PDB file of C-alpha atoms in Angstrom:
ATOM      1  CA  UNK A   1     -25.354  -7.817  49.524  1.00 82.00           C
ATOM      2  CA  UNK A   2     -27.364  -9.993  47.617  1.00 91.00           C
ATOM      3  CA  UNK A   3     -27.426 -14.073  48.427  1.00 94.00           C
ATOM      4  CA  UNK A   4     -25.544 -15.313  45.421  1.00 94.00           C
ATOM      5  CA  UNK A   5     -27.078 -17.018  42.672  1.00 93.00           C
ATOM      6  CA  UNK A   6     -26.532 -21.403  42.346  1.00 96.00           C
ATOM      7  CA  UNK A   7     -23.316 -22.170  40.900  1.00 94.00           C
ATOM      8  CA  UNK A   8     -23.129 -25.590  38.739  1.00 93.00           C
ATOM      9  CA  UNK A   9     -22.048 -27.610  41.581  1.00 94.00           C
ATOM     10  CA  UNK A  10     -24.878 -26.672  43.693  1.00 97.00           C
ATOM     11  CA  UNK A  11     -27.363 -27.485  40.702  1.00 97.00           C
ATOM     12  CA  UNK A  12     -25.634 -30.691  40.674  1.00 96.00           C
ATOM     13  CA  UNK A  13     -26.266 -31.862  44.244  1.00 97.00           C
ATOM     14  CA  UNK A  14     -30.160 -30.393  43.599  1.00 98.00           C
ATOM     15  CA  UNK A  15     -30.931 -32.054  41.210  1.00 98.00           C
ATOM     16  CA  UNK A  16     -28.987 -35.716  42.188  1.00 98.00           C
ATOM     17  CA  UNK A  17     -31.287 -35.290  45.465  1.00 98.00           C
ATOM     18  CA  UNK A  18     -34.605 -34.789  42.878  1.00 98.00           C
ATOM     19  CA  UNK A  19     -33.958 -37.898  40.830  1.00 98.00           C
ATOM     20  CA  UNK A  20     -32.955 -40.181  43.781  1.00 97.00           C
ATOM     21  CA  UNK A  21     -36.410 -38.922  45.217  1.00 98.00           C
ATOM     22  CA  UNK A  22     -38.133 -39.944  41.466  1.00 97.00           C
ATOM     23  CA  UNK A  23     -38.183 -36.484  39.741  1.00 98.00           C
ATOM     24  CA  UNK A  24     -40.104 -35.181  43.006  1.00 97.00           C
ATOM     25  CA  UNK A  25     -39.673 -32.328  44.974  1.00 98.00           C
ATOM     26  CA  UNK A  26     -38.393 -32.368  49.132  1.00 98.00           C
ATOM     27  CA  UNK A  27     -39.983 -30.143  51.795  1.00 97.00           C
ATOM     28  CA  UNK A  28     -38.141 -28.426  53.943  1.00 97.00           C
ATOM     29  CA  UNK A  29     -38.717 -30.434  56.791  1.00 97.00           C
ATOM     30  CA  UNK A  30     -36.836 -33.229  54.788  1.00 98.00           C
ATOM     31  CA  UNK A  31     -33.682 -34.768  56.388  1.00 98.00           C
ATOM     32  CA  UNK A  32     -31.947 -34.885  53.581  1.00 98.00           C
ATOM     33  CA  UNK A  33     -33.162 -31.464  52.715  1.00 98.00           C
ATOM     34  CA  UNK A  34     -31.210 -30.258  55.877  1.00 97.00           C
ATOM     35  CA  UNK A  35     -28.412 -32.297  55.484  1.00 97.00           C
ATOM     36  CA  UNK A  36     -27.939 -30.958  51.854  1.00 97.00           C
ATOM     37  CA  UNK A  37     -28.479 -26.963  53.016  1.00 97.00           C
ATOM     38  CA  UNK A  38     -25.495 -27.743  55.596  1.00 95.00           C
ATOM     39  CA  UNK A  39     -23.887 -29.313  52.645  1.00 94.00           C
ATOM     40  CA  UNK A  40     -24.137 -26.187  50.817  1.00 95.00           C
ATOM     41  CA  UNK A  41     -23.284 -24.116  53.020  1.00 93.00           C
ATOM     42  CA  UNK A  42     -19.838 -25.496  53.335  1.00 91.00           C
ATOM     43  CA  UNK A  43     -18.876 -25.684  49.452  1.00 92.00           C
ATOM     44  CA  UNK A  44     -15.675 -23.321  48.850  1.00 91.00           C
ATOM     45  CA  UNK A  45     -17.379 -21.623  46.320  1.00 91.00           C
ATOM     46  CA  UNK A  46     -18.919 -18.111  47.828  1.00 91.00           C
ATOM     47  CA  UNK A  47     -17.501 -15.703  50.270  1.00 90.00           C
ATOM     48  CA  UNK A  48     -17.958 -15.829  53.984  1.00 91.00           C
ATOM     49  CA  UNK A  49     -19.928 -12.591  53.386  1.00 93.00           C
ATOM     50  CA  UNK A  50     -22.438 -14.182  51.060  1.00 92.00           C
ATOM     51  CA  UNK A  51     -22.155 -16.814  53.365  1.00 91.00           C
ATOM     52  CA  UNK A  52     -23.439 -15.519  56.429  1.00 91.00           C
ATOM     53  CA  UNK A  53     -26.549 -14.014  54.757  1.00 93.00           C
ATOM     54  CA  UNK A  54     -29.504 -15.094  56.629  1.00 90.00           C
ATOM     55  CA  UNK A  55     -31.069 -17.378  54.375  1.00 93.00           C
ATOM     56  CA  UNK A  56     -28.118 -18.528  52.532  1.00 97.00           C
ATOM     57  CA  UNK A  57     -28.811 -21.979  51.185  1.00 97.00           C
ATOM     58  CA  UNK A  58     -31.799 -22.287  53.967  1.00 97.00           C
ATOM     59  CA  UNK A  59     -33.720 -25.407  53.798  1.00 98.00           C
ATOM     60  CA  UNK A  60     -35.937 -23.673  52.141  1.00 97.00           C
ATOM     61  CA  UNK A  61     -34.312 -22.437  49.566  1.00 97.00           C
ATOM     62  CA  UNK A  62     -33.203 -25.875  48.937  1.00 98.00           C
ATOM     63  CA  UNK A  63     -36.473 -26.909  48.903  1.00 98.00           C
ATOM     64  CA  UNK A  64     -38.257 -24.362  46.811  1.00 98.00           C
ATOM     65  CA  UNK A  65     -34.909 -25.459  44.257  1.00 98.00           C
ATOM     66  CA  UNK A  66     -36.107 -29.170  44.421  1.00 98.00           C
ATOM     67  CA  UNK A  67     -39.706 -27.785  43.071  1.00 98.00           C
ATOM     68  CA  UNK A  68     -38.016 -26.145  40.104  1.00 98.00           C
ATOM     69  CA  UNK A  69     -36.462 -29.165  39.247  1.00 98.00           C
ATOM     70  CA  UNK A  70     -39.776 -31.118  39.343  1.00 98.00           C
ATOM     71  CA  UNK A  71     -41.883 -28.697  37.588  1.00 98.00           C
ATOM     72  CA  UNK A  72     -39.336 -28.180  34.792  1.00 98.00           C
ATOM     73  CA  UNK A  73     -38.687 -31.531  33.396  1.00 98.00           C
ATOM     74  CA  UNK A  74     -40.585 -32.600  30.839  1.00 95.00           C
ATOM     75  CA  UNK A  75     -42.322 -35.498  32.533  1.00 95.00           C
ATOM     76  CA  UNK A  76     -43.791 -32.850  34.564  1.00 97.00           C
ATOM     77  CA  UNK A  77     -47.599 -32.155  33.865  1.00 95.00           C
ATOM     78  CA  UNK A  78     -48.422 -28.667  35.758  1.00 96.00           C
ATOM     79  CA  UNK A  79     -47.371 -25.255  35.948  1.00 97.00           C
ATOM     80  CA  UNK A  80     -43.316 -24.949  35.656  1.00 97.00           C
ATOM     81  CA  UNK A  81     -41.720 -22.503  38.318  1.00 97.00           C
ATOM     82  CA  UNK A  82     -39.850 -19.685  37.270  1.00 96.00           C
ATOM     83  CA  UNK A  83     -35.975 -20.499  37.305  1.00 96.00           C
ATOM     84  CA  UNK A  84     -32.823 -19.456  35.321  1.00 93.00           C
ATOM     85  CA  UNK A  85     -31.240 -21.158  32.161  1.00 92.00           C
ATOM     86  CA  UNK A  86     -28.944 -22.544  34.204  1.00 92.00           C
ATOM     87  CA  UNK A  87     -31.023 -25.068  36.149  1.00 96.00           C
ATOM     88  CA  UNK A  88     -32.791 -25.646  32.482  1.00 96.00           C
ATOM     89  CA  UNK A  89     -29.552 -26.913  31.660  1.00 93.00           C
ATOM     90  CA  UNK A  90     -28.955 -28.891  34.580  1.00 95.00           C
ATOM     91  CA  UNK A  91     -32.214 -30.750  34.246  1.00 97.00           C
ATOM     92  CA  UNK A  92     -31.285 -31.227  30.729  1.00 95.00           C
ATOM     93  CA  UNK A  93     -28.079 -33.194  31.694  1.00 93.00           C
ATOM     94  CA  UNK A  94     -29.946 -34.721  34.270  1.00 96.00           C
ATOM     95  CA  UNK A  95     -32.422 -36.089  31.894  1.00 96.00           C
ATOM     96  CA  UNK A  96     -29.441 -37.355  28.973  1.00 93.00           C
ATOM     97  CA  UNK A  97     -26.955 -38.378  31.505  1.00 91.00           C
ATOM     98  CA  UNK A  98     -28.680 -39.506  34.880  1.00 94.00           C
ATOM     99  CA  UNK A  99     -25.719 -41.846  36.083  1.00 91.00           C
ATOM    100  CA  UNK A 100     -22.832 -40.051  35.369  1.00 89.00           C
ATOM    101  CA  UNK A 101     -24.427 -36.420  37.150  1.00 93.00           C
ATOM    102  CA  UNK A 102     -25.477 -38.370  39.986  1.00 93.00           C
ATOM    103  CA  UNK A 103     -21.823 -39.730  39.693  1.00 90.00           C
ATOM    104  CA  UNK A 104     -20.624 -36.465  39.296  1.00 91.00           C
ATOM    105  CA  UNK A 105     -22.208 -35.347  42.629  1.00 94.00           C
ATOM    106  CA  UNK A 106     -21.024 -37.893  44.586  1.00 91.00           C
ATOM    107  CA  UNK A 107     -17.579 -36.794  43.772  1.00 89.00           C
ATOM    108  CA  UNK A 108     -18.404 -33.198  45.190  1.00 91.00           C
ATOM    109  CA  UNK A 109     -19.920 -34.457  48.287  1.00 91.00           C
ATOM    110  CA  UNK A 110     -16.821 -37.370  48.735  1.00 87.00           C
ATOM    111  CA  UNK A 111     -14.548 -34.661  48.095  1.00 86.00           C
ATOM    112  CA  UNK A 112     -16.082 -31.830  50.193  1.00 89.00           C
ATOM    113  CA  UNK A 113     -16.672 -34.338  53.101  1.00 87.00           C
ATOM    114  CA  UNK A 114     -12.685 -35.667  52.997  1.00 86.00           C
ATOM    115  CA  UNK A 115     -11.346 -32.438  52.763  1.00 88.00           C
ATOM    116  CA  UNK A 116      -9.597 -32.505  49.900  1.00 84.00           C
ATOM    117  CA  UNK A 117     -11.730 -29.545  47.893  1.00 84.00           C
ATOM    118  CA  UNK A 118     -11.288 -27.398  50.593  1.00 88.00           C
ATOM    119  CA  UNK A 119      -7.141 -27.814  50.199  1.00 89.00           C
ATOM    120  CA  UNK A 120      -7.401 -27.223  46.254  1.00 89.00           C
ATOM    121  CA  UNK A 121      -6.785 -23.319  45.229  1.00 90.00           C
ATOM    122  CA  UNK A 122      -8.369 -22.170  43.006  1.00 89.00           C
ATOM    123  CA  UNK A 123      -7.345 -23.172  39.107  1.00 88.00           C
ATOM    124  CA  UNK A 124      -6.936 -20.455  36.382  1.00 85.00           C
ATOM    125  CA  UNK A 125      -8.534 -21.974  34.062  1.00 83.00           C
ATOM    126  CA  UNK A 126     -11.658 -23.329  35.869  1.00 85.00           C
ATOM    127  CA  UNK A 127     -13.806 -21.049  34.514  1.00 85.00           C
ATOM    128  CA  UNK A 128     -13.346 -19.919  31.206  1.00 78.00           C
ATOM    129  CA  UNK A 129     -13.636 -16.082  29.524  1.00 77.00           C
ATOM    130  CA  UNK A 130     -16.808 -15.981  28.531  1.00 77.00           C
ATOM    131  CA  UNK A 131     -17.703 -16.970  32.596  1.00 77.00           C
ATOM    132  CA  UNK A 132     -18.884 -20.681  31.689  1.00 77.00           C
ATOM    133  CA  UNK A 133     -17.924 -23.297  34.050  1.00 81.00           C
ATOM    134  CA  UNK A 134     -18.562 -27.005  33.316  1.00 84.00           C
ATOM    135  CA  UNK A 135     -21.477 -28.222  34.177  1.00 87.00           C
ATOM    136  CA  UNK A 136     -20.322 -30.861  36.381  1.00 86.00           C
ATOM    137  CA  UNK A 137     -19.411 -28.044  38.456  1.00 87.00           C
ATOM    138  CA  UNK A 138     -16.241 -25.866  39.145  1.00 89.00           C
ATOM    139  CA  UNK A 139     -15.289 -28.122  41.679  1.00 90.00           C
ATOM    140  CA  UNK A 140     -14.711 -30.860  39.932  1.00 87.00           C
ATOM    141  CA  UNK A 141     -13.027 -28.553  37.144  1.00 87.00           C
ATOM    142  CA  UNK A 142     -10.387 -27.879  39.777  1.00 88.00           C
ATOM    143  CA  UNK A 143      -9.160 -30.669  41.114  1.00 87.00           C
ATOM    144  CA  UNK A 144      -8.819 -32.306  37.714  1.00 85.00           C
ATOM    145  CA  UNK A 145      -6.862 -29.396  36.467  1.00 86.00           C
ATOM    146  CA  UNK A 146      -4.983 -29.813  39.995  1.00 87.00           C
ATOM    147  CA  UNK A 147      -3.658 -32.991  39.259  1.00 84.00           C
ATOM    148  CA  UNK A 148      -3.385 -32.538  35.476  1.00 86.00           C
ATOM    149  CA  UNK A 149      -0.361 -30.092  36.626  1.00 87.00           C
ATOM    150  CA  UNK A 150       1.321 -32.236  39.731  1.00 87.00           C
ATOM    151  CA  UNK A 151       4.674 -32.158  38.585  1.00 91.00           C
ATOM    152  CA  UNK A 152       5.309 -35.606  38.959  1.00 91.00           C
ATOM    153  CA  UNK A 153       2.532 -36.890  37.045  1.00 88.00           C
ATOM    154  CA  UNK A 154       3.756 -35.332  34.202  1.00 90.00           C
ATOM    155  CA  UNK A 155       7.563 -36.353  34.916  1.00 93.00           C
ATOM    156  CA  UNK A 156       6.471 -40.062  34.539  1.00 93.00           C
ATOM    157  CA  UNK A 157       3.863 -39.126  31.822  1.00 93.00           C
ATOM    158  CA  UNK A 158       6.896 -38.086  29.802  1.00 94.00           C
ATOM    159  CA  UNK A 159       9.026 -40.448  30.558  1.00 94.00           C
ATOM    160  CA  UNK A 160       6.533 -43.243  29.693  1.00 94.00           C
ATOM    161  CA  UNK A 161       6.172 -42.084  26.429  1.00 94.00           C
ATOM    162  CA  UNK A 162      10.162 -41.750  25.813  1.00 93.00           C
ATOM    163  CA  UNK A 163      10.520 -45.374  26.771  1.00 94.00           C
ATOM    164  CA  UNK A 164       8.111 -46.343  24.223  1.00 93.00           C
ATOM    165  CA  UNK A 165      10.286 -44.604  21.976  1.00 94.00           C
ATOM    166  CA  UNK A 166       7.306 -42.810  20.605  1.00 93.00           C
ATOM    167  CA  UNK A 167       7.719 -38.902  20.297  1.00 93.00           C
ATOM    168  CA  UNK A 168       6.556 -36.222  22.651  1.00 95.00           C
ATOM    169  CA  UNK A 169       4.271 -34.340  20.786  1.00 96.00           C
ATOM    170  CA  UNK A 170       0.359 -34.219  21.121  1.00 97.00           C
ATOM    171  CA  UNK A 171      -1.752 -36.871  20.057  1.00 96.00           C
ATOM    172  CA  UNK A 172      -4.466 -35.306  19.050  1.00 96.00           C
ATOM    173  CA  UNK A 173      -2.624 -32.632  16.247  1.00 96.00           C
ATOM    174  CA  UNK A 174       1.084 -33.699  16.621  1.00 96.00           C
ATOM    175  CA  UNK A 175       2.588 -30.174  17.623  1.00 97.00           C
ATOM    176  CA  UNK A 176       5.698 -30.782  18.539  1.00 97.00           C
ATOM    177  CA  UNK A 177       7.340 -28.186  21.046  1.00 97.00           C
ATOM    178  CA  UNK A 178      10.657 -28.974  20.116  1.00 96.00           C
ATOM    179  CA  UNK A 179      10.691 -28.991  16.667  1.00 96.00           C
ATOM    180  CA  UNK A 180       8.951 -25.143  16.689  1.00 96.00           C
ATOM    181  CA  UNK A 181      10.021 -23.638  19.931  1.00 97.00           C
ATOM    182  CA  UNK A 182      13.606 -25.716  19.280  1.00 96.00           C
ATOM    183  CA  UNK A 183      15.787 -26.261  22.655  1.00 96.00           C
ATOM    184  CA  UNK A 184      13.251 -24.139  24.751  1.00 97.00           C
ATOM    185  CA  UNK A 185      10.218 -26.394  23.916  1.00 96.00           C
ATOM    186  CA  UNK A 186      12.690 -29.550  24.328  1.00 94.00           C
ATOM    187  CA  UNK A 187      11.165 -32.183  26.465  1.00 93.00           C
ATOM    188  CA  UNK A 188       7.889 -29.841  27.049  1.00 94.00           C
ATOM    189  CA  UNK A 189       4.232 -31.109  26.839  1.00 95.00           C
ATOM    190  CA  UNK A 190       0.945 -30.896  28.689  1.00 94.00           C
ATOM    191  CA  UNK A 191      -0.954 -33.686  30.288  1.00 93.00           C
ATOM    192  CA  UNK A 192      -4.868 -34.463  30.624  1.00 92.00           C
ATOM    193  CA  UNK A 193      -6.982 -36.981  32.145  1.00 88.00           C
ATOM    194  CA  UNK A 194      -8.613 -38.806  29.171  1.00 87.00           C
ATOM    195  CA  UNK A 195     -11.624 -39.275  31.192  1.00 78.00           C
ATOM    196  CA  UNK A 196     -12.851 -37.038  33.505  1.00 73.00           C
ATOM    197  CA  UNK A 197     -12.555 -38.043  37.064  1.00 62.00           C
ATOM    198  CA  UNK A 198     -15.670 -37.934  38.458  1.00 64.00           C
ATOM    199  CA  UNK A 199     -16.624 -40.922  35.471  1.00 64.00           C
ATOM    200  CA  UNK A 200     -13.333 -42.923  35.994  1.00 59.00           C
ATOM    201  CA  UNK A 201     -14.307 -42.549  39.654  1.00 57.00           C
ATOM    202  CA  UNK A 202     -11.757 -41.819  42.426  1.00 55.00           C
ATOM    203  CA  UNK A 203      -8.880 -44.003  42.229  1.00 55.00           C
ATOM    204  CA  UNK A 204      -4.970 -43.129  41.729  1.00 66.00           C
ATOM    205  CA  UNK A 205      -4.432 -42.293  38.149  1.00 69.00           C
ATOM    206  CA  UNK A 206      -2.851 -44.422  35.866  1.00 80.00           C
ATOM    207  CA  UNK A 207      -0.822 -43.689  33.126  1.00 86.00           C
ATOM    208  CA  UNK A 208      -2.695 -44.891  30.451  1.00 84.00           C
ATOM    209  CA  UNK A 209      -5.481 -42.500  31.808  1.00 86.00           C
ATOM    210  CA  UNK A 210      -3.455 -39.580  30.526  1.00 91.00           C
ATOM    211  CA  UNK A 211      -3.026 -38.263  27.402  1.00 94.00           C
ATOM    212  CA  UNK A 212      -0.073 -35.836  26.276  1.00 96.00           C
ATOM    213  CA  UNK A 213      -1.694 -32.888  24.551  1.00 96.00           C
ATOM    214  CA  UNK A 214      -0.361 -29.454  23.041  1.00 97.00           C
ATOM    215  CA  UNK A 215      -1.416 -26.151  25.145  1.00 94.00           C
ATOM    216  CA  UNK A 216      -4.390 -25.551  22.385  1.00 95.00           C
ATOM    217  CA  UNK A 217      -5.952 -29.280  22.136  1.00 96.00           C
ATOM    218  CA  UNK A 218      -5.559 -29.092  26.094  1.00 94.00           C
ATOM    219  CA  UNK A 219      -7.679 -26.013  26.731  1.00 90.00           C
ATOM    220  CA  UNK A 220     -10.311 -27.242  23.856  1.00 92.00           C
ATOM    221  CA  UNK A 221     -10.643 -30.670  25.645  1.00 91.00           C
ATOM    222  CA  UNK A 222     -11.551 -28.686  28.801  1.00 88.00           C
ATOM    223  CA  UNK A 223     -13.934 -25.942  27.259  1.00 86.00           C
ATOM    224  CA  UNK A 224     -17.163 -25.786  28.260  1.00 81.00           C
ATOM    225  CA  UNK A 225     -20.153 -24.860  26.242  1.00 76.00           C
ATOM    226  CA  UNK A 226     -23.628 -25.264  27.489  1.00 70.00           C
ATOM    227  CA  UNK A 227     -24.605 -28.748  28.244  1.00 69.00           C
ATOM    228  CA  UNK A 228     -21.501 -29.963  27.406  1.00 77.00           C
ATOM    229  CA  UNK A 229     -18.156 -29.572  30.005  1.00 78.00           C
ATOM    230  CA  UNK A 230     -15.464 -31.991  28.309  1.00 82.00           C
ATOM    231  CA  UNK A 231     -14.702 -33.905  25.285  1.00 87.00           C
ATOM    232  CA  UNK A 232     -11.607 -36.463  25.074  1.00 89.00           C
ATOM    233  CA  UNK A 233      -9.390 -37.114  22.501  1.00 93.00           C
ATOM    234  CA  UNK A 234     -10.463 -38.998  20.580  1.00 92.00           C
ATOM    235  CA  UNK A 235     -13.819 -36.236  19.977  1.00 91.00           C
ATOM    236  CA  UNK A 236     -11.660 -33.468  19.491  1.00 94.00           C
ATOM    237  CA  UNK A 237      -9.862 -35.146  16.997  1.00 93.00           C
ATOM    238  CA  UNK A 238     -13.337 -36.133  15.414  1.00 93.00           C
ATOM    239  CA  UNK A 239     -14.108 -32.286  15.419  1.00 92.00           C
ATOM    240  CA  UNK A 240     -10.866 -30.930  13.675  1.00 91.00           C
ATOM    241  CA  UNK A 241     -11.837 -33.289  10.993  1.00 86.00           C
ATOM    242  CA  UNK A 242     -15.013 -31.974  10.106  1.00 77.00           C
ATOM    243  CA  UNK A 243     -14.156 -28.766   9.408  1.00 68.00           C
ATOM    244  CA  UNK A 244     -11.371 -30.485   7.226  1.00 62.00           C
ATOM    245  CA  UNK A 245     -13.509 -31.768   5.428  1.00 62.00           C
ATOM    246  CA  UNK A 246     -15.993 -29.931   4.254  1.00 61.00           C
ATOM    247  CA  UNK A 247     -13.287 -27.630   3.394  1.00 59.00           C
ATOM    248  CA  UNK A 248     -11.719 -30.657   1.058  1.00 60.00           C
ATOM    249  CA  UNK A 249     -15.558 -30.737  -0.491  1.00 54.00           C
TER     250      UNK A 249
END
């Protein structure tokens, strides 16, 4: 058995320890080298086979992961190492959006280090069927998706939007279960965090964070494409349009 290759949410905790050491690599001697391979080592993402593997997330193959990271990015003046498209990627969302990965990794390691991760199954819909997970990380993918479908979240969700008198239909293309699906769709909607909750940050969620959405809108809001894991709303809504449009032209 082969060690397995690095998942998203490994590439993000790389790469946040790379940029809080300025874009340089860590030897494996490093403390927080060591403290990141035990890190690793614990994530609920690989079996206990792959695992156990003698050299399984090592502290040197942490290290030799911080050097791809350094010698990739485009600041970097030597030889690049030889790595996979997915770290590319990673270094490219590193490079656009510095705050909210680093933000996005100190989610995994809060979450991993509270136990919480660890008492999430795994979501369906986590990774998608073409195999692309967000690039945030699985992890993250999961608990959102968790808590998208607690049961009572989506009881007051509903009922929130009934006392408003508004109607319960998605607000990003208005399907309304009821009126197609008629008494079997009646009362029936899907909820999603507007924001994703490593940006919001770790707090209870409020109802205005939500968003009531129709199966389809849902799954688009969550689909990942490279370099890009999530979209609200409001940019899905922005991307029906286009195609709209130029079909009006």
């Amino acid at each position: 058995m082969r060690i397995p290759a690095w998942t998203e949410d490994e590439l993000v905790l790389a790469g946040a320890l790379v940029v809080r050491n300025g874009w340089r690599e860590l030897r494996t001697g490093d403390p927080e080298v060591q403290e990141l391979s035990e890190l690793l080592r614990s994530l609920p993402l690989h079996t206990a086979q792959a695992r156990a593997l003698p050299g399984f997330r090592s502290p040197d193959s942490v290290s030799r992961k911080t050097t791809d990271f350094m010698t990739n990015h485009s600041a970097y003046a030597g030889k690049a190492t030889r790595c996979g498209r997915p770290t590319l990627l990673m270094i490219q969302a590193f490079t656009e959006r510095e705050a909210e990965m680093c933000q996005a990794a100190v989610a995994i390691a809060e979450s991993i280090s509270s136990g919480e991760l660890h008492l999430i199954p795994p979501q369906p819909d986590e990774v998608d069927e073409t195999g692309v997970t967000a690039v945030e990380g699985r992890l993250l993918v999961r608990r959102a998706l968790s808590r998208e479908r607690d049961p009572s979240l989506r009881a007051r969700k509903i009922e929130h939007v009934r006392r408003q008198g508004l109607p319960l239909q998605c607000e990003i293309c208005a399907f309304d279960f009821a009126h197609t699906y008629g008494e079997l769709g009646n009362g029936y909607i899907e909820v999603h965090h507007v924001t994703p909750l490593h940006v919001s940050g770790v707090r209870e969620t409020r109802l205005d964070d939500l968003a009531c959405l129709c199966a389809n809108c849902h799954r688009m809001c969550h689909r990942s494409r490279p370099g890009e894991s999530w979209r609200t709303p409001a940019a899905l809504r922005e991307l029906m349009r286009k195609p709209a449009e130029a079909t009006a032209h």
